[in-house]
mmCIF file of N, CA, C and O in Angstrom:
data_model
loop_
_atom_site.group_PDB
_atom_site.id
_atom_site.type_symbol
_atom_site.label_atom_id
_atom_site.label_comp_id
_atom_site.label_asym_id
_atom_site.label_seq_id
_atom_site.Cartn_x
_atom_site.Cartn_y
_atom_site.Cartn_z
ATOM 1 N N MET A 1 45.783 128.210 58.196
ATOM 2 C CA MET A 1 46.077 128.286 56.887
ATOM 3 C C MET A 1 45.433 127.377 56.091
ATOM 4 O O MET A 1 44.909 127.884 54.903
ATOM 5 N N THR A 2 45.208 126.104 56.369
ATOM 6 C CA THR A 2 44.428 125.046 55.367
ATOM 7 C C THR A 2 43.181 124.875 56.074
ATOM 8 O O THR A 2 43.155 124.512 57.124
ATOM 9 N N SER A 3 42.140 124.701 55.205
ATOM 10 C CA SER A 3 40.868 124.111 55.770
ATOM 11 C C SER A 3 40.857 122.685 55.666
ATOM 12 O O SER A 3 41.563 122.103 54.849
ATOM 13 N N PRO A 4 40.068 122.122 56.778
ATOM 14 C CA PRO A 4 40.054 120.689 56.485
ATOM 15 C C PRO A 4 39.426 120.088 55.491
ATOM 16 O O PRO A 4 38.345 120.782 54.965
ATOM 17 N N VAL A 5 39.609 119.005 55.006
ATOM 18 C CA VAL A 5 39.180 118.371 53.838
ATOM 19 C C VAL A 5 37.999 117.592 54.347
ATOM 20 O O VAL A 5 38.058 116.690 55.450
ATOM 21 N N PRO A 6 36.750 117.713 53.626
ATOM 22 C CA PRO A 6 35.602 116.865 54.097
ATOM 23 C C PRO A 6 35.929 115.360 53.813
ATOM 24 O O PRO A 6 36.411 114.941 52.769
ATOM 25 N N ALA A 7 35.272 114.564 54.743
ATOM 26 C CA ALA A 7 35.674 113.196 54.610
ATOM 27 C C ALA A 7 34.934 112.360 53.476
ATOM 28 O O ALA A 7 35.313 111.763 52.732
ATOM 29 N N GLY A 8 33.998 112.926 52.933
ATOM 30 C CA GLY A 8 33.148 112.349 51.885
ATOM 31 C C GLY A 8 33.450 112.966 50.611
ATOM 32 O O GLY A 8 32.885 112.632 49.455
ATOM 33 N N ASP A 9 34.211 113.866 50.370
ATOM 34 C CA ASP A 9 34.455 114.484 48.939
ATOM 35 C C ASP A 9 35.799 114.317 48.451
ATOM 36 O O ASP A 9 36.786 114.765 48.609
ATOM 37 N N PRO A 10 36.012 113.216 47.520
ATOM 38 C CA PRO A 10 37.159 112.746 47.126
ATOM 39 C C PRO A 10 37.801 113.724 46.001
ATOM 40 O O PRO A 10 38.954 113.693 45.603
ATOM 41 N N GLU A 11 37.070 114.940 45.517
ATOM 42 C CA GLU A 11 37.530 115.743 44.518
ATOM 43 C C GLU A 11 38.270 116.819 45.149
ATOM 44 O O GLU A 11 38.787 117.668 44.441
ATOM 45 N N VAL A 12 38.299 117.077 46.374
ATOM 46 C CA VAL A 12 38.915 118.206 47.078
ATOM 47 C C VAL A 12 40.552 117.823 47.089
ATOM 48 O O VAL A 12 40.788 116.778 47.618
ATOM 49 N N VAL A 13 41.281 118.725 46.924
ATOM 50 C CA VAL A 13 42.708 118.559 47.024
ATOM 51 C C VAL A 13 43.171 119.389 47.805
ATOM 52 O O VAL A 13 42.855 120.694 48.015
ATOM 53 N N PRO A 14 44.235 119.023 48.756
ATOM 54 C CA PRO A 14 44.690 119.792 49.835
ATOM 55 C C PRO A 14 45.279 121.092 49.245
ATOM 56 O O PRO A 14 46.211 120.960 48.349
ATOM 57 N N ALA A 15 45.390 122.219 49.921
ATOM 58 C CA ALA A 15 46.084 123.341 49.292
ATOM 59 C C ALA A 15 47.580 123.032 49.435
ATOM 60 O O ALA A 15 48.409 124.022 48.737
ATOM 61 N N THR A 16 48.315 122.443 50.518
ATOM 62 C CA THR A 16 49.524 122.359 50.788
ATOM 63 C C THR A 16 50.090 120.730 50.700
ATOM 64 O O THR A 16 49.098 119.856 50.705
ATOM 65 N N SER A 17 51.488 120.918 50.884
ATOM 66 C CA SER A 17 51.877 119.692 50.781
ATOM 67 C C SER A 17 51.686 118.825 52.138
ATOM 68 O O SER A 17 51.465 119.541 53.291
ATOM 69 N N ALA A 18 52.085 117.595 52.231
ATOM 70 C CA ALA A 18 51.867 116.671 53.354
ATOM 71 C C ALA A 18 52.966 117.096 54.406
ATOM 72 O O ALA A 18 52.862 116.857 55.450
ATOM 73 N N THR A 19 54.039 117.419 53.764
ATOM 74 C CA THR A 19 55.163 117.642 54.734
ATOM 75 C C THR A 19 55.628 119.109 55.091
ATOM 76 O O THR A 19 56.619 119.326 56.047
ATOM 77 N N THR A 20 54.973 119.907 54.330
ATOM 78 C CA THR A 20 55.447 121.331 54.554
ATOM 79 C C THR A 20 54.147 122.212 54.248
ATOM 80 O O THR A 20 53.121 121.839 53.912
ATOM 81 N N SER A 21 54.415 123.484 54.462
ATOM 82 C CA SER A 21 53.102 124.430 54.243
ATOM 83 C C SER A 21 53.119 124.888 52.909
ATOM 84 O O SER A 21 52.409 125.800 52.616
ATOM 85 N N GLU A 22 54.042 124.470 52.072
ATOM 86 C CA GLU A 22 54.010 124.855 50.744
ATOM 87 C C GLU A 22 53.035 124.506 49.688
ATOM 88 O O GLU A 22 52.568 123.239 49.972
ATOM 89 N N VAL A 23 52.784 125.279 48.988
ATOM 90 C CA VAL A 23 51.782 124.801 47.869
ATOM 91 C C VAL A 23 52.566 123.613 46.892
ATOM 92 O O VAL A 23 53.386 124.319 46.166
ATOM 93 N N PRO A 24 52.079 122.497 46.410
ATOM 94 C CA PRO A 24 52.796 121.795 45.513
ATOM 95 C C PRO A 24 52.770 122.546 44.041
ATOM 96 O O PRO A 24 51.478 122.770 43.482
ATOM 97 N N ALA A 25 53.768 122.559 43.653
ATOM 98 C CA ALA A 25 53.896 123.656 42.135
ATOM 99 C C ALA A 25 54.933 122.651 41.242
ATOM 100 O O ALA A 25 55.757 122.016 41.834
ATOM 101 N N PHE A 26 54.766 122.849 39.880
ATOM 102 C CA PHE A 26 55.545 122.209 39.205
ATOM 103 C C PHE A 26 56.370 123.217 38.666
ATOM 104 O O PHE A 26 56.261 124.429 38.651
ATOM 105 N N GLY A 27 57.717 122.841 37.983
ATOM 106 C CA GLY A 27 58.592 123.833 37.417
ATOM 107 C C GLY A 27 59.713 124.235 38.507
ATOM 108 O O GLY A 27 59.978 123.173 39.406
ATOM 109 N N TRP A 28 60.286 125.413 38.479
ATOM 110 C CA TRP A 28 61.286 125.877 39.481
ATOM 111 C C TRP A 28 60.728 126.226 40.646
ATOM 112 O O TRP A 28 60.842 127.587 40.958
ATOM 113 N N SER A 29 60.343 125.481 41.620
ATOM 114 C CA SER A 29 59.703 125.635 42.903
ATOM 115 C C SER A 29 60.605 125.064 43.984
ATOM 116 O O SER A 29 61.039 123.764 43.608
ATOM 117 N N SER A 30 60.616 125.462 44.910
ATOM 118 C CA SER A 30 61.524 124.623 46.141
ATOM 119 C C SER A 30 60.578 123.396 46.408
ATOM 120 O O SER A 30 61.272 122.264 46.861
ATOM 121 N N TYR A 31 59.415 123.095 46.262
ATOM 122 C CA TYR A 31 58.557 121.877 46.510
ATOM 123 C C TYR A 31 59.301 120.754 45.285
ATOM 124 O O TYR A 31 59.492 119.709 45.641
ATOM 125 N N ALA A 32 59.186 121.500 44.212
ATOM 126 C CA ALA A 32 59.634 120.316 43.035
ATOM 127 C C ALA A 32 61.056 120.162 43.150
ATOM 128 O O ALA A 32 61.573 118.955 42.887
ATOM 129 N N GLU A 33 61.950 120.969 43.484
ATOM 130 C CA GLU A 33 63.345 120.732 43.703
ATOM 131 C C GLU A 33 63.342 119.621 44.962
ATOM 132 O O GLU A 33 64.503 118.873 45.065
ATOM 133 N N ARG A 34 62.698 119.829 46.140
ATOM 134 C CA ARG A 34 62.876 118.886 47.214
ATOM 135 C C ARG A 34 62.462 117.474 46.870
ATOM 136 O O ARG A 34 63.025 116.587 47.048
ATOM 137 N N VAL A 35 61.505 117.334 45.967
ATOM 138 C CA VAL A 35 61.040 116.092 45.457
ATOM 139 C C VAL A 35 62.136 115.672 44.449
ATOM 140 O O VAL A 35 62.337 114.339 44.634
ATOM 141 N N ASN A 36 62.624 116.477 43.855
ATOM 142 C CA ASN A 36 63.726 115.913 42.884
ATOM 143 C C ASN A 36 65.028 115.399 43.743
ATOM 144 O O ASN A 36 65.693 114.481 43.261
ATOM 145 N N GLY A 37 65.194 116.026 44.676
ATOM 146 C CA GLY A 37 66.625 115.784 45.356
ATOM 147 C C GLY A 37 66.021 114.273 46.151
ATOM 148 O O GLY A 37 66.967 113.451 46.370
ATOM 149 N N ARG A 38 64.922 114.288 46.468
ATOM 150 C CA ARG A 38 64.610 112.968 47.058
ATOM 151 C C ARG A 38 64.656 111.596 46.329
ATOM 152 O O ARG A 38 65.198 110.688 46.733
ATOM 153 N N PHE A 39 64.318 112.097 45.148
ATOM 154 C CA PHE A 39 64.442 110.936 44.157
ATOM 155 C C PHE A 39 65.765 110.742 43.683
ATOM 156 O O PHE A 39 66.540 109.552 43.650
ATOM 157 N N ALA A 40 66.836 111.703 43.731
ATOM 158 C CA ALA A 40 68.172 111.696 43.605
ATOM 159 C C ALA A 40 68.763 110.745 44.664
ATOM 160 O O ALA A 40 69.772 109.805 44.340
ATOM 161 N N MET A 41 68.184 110.980 45.749
ATOM 162 C CA MET A 41 68.904 110.206 46.962
ATOM 163 C C MET A 41 68.608 108.808 46.919
ATOM 164 O O MET A 41 69.448 107.920 47.120
ATOM 165 N N LEU A 42 67.392 108.383 46.383
ATOM 166 C CA LEU A 42 67.041 107.009 46.388
ATOM 167 C C LEU A 42 67.847 106.352 45.082
ATOM 168 O O LEU A 42 68.301 105.108 45.262
ATOM 169 N N GLY A 43 68.021 107.205 43.945
ATOM 170 C CA GLY A 43 68.769 106.586 42.937
ATOM 171 C C GLY A 43 70.239 106.398 43.217
ATOM 172 O O GLY A 43 70.824 105.432 42.973
ATOM 173 N N PHE A 44 70.613 107.321 44.017
ATOM 174 C CA PHE A 44 72.318 107.005 44.648
ATOM 175 C C PHE A 44 72.202 105.758 45.630
ATOM 176 O O PHE A 44 73.283 105.220 45.490
ATOM 177 N N ALA A 45 71.314 105.814 46.531
ATOM 178 C CA ALA A 45 71.301 104.683 47.214
ATOM 179 C C ALA A 45 71.358 103.198 46.623
ATOM 180 O O ALA A 45 71.783 102.310 46.870
ATOM 181 N N ALA A 46 70.282 103.457 45.552
ATOM 182 C CA ALA A 46 70.269 102.238 44.776
ATOM 183 C C ALA A 46 71.675 101.668 43.983
ATOM 184 O O ALA A 46 71.870 100.501 43.782
ATOM 185 N N VAL A 47 72.200 102.592 43.715
ATOM 186 C CA VAL A 47 73.548 102.502 42.821
ATOM 187 C C VAL A 47 74.637 101.966 43.909
ATOM 188 O O VAL A 47 75.231 101.010 43.532
ATOM 189 N N LEU A 48 74.753 102.434 45.222
ATOM 190 C CA LEU A 48 75.446 101.796 46.038
ATOM 191 C C LEU A 48 75.094 100.521 46.421
ATOM 192 O O LEU A 48 75.972 99.638 46.618
ATOM 193 N N LEU A 49 73.748 100.151 46.589
ATOM 194 C CA LEU A 49 73.351 98.714 46.888
ATOM 195 C C LEU A 49 73.637 97.813 45.736
ATOM 196 O O LEU A 49 74.359 96.684 46.027
ATOM 197 N N ILE A 50 73.570 98.240 44.310
ATOM 198 C CA ILE A 50 73.979 97.299 43.199
ATOM 199 C C ILE A 50 75.333 97.057 43.382
ATOM 200 O O ILE A 50 75.909 95.844 43.002
ATOM 201 N N GLU A 51 76.217 98.049 43.545
ATOM 202 C CA GLU A 51 77.600 97.852 43.789
ATOM 203 C C GLU A 51 78.050 97.121 44.822
ATOM 204 O O GLU A 51 79.095 96.105 44.635
ATOM 205 N N ALA A 52 77.530 97.110 45.951
ATOM 206 C CA ALA A 52 77.766 96.330 46.952
ATOM 207 C C ALA A 52 77.482 94.872 46.945
ATOM 208 O O ALA A 52 77.974 93.976 47.155
ATOM 209 N N LEU A 53 76.164 94.480 46.404
ATOM 210 C CA LEU A 53 75.725 93.159 46.150
ATOM 211 C C LEU A 53 76.356 92.502 45.026
ATOM 212 O O LEU A 53 76.595 91.399 45.148
ATOM 213 N N SER A 54 76.855 93.270 44.087
ATOM 214 C CA SER A 54 77.157 92.511 42.793
ATOM 215 C C SER A 54 78.740 92.505 42.763
ATOM 216 O O SER A 54 79.307 91.787 42.232
ATOM 217 N N GLY A 55 79.356 93.355 43.788
ATOM 218 C CA GLY A 55 80.987 93.428 43.661
ATOM 219 C C GLY A 55 81.557 93.846 42.507
ATOM 220 O O GLY A 55 82.512 93.800 42.069
ATOM 221 N N ASP A 56 80.805 94.766 41.687
ATOM 222 C CA ASP A 56 81.149 95.397 40.492
ATOM 223 C C ASP A 56 80.887 96.827 40.358
ATOM 224 O O ASP A 56 79.897 97.175 41.184
ATOM 225 N N THR A 57 81.379 97.552 39.403
ATOM 226 C CA THR A 57 80.832 98.949 39.419
ATOM 227 C C THR A 57 79.635 99.023 38.719
ATOM 228 O O THR A 57 79.101 98.234 37.948
ATOM 229 N N PHE A 58 78.800 100.059 38.895
ATOM 230 C CA PHE A 58 77.469 100.231 38.347
ATOM 231 C C PHE A 58 77.659 100.250 36.764
ATOM 232 O O PHE A 58 76.852 99.549 36.151
ATOM 233 N N LEU A 59 78.544 101.075 36.356
ATOM 234 C CA LEU A 59 78.759 101.103 34.974
ATOM 235 C C LEU A 59 79.109 99.908 34.086
ATOM 236 O O LEU A 59 78.367 99.518 32.998
ATOM 237 N N HIS A 60 79.860 99.062 34.784
ATOM 238 C CA HIS A 60 80.338 97.623 34.283
ATOM 239 C C HIS A 60 78.821 97.019 34.473
ATOM 240 O O HIS A 60 78.584 96.055 33.524
ATOM 241 N N TRP A 61 78.280 96.640 35.385
ATOM 242 C CA TRP A 61 77.056 95.944 35.825
ATOM 243 C C TRP A 61 76.001 96.265 34.797
ATOM 244 O O TRP A 61 75.376 95.386 34.259
ATOM 245 N N ALA A 62 75.916 97.535 34.484
ATOM 246 C CA ALA A 62 74.848 98.168 33.433
ATOM 247 C C ALA A 62 75.247 97.767 32.026
ATOM 248 O O ALA A 62 74.282 97.876 31.198
ATOM 249 N N GLY A 63 76.450 97.323 31.831
ATOM 250 C CA GLY A 63 76.921 97.126 30.420
ATOM 251 C C GLY A 63 77.373 98.301 29.710
ATOM 252 O O GLY A 63 77.203 98.416 28.376
ATOM 253 N N LEU A 64 77.621 99.490 30.434
ATOM 254 C CA LEU A 64 77.835 100.809 29.832
ATOM 255 C C LEU A 64 79.379 100.832 29.377
ATOM 256 O O LEU A 64 79.727 101.781 28.568
ATOM 257 N N VAL A 65 80.110 100.156 29.949
ATOM 258 C CA VAL A 65 81.744 99.999 29.898
ATOM 259 C C VAL A 65 82.064 98.587 29.684
ATOM 260 O O VAL A 65 81.315 97.665 30.199
ATOM 261 N N PRO A 66 82.962 98.266 29.036
ATOM 262 C CA PRO A 66 83.487 96.902 28.791
ATOM 263 C C PRO A 66 84.167 96.241 29.974
ATOM 264 O O PRO A 66 84.618 97.008 30.762
#
């Protein structure tokens, strides 16, 4: 499916993603949704970590609620 990338040519972009056989695309594509989901999981884990370490809710820690 994909051709090997020549070692000395930095201008060549691989045709598929590193983790799937899909072509990276922007907009409403399954690749974009997968990346968005991964960033959402990182954000959720960060909120849980903040709440565990500070002993306070995220909204109160961030100053969004009094």
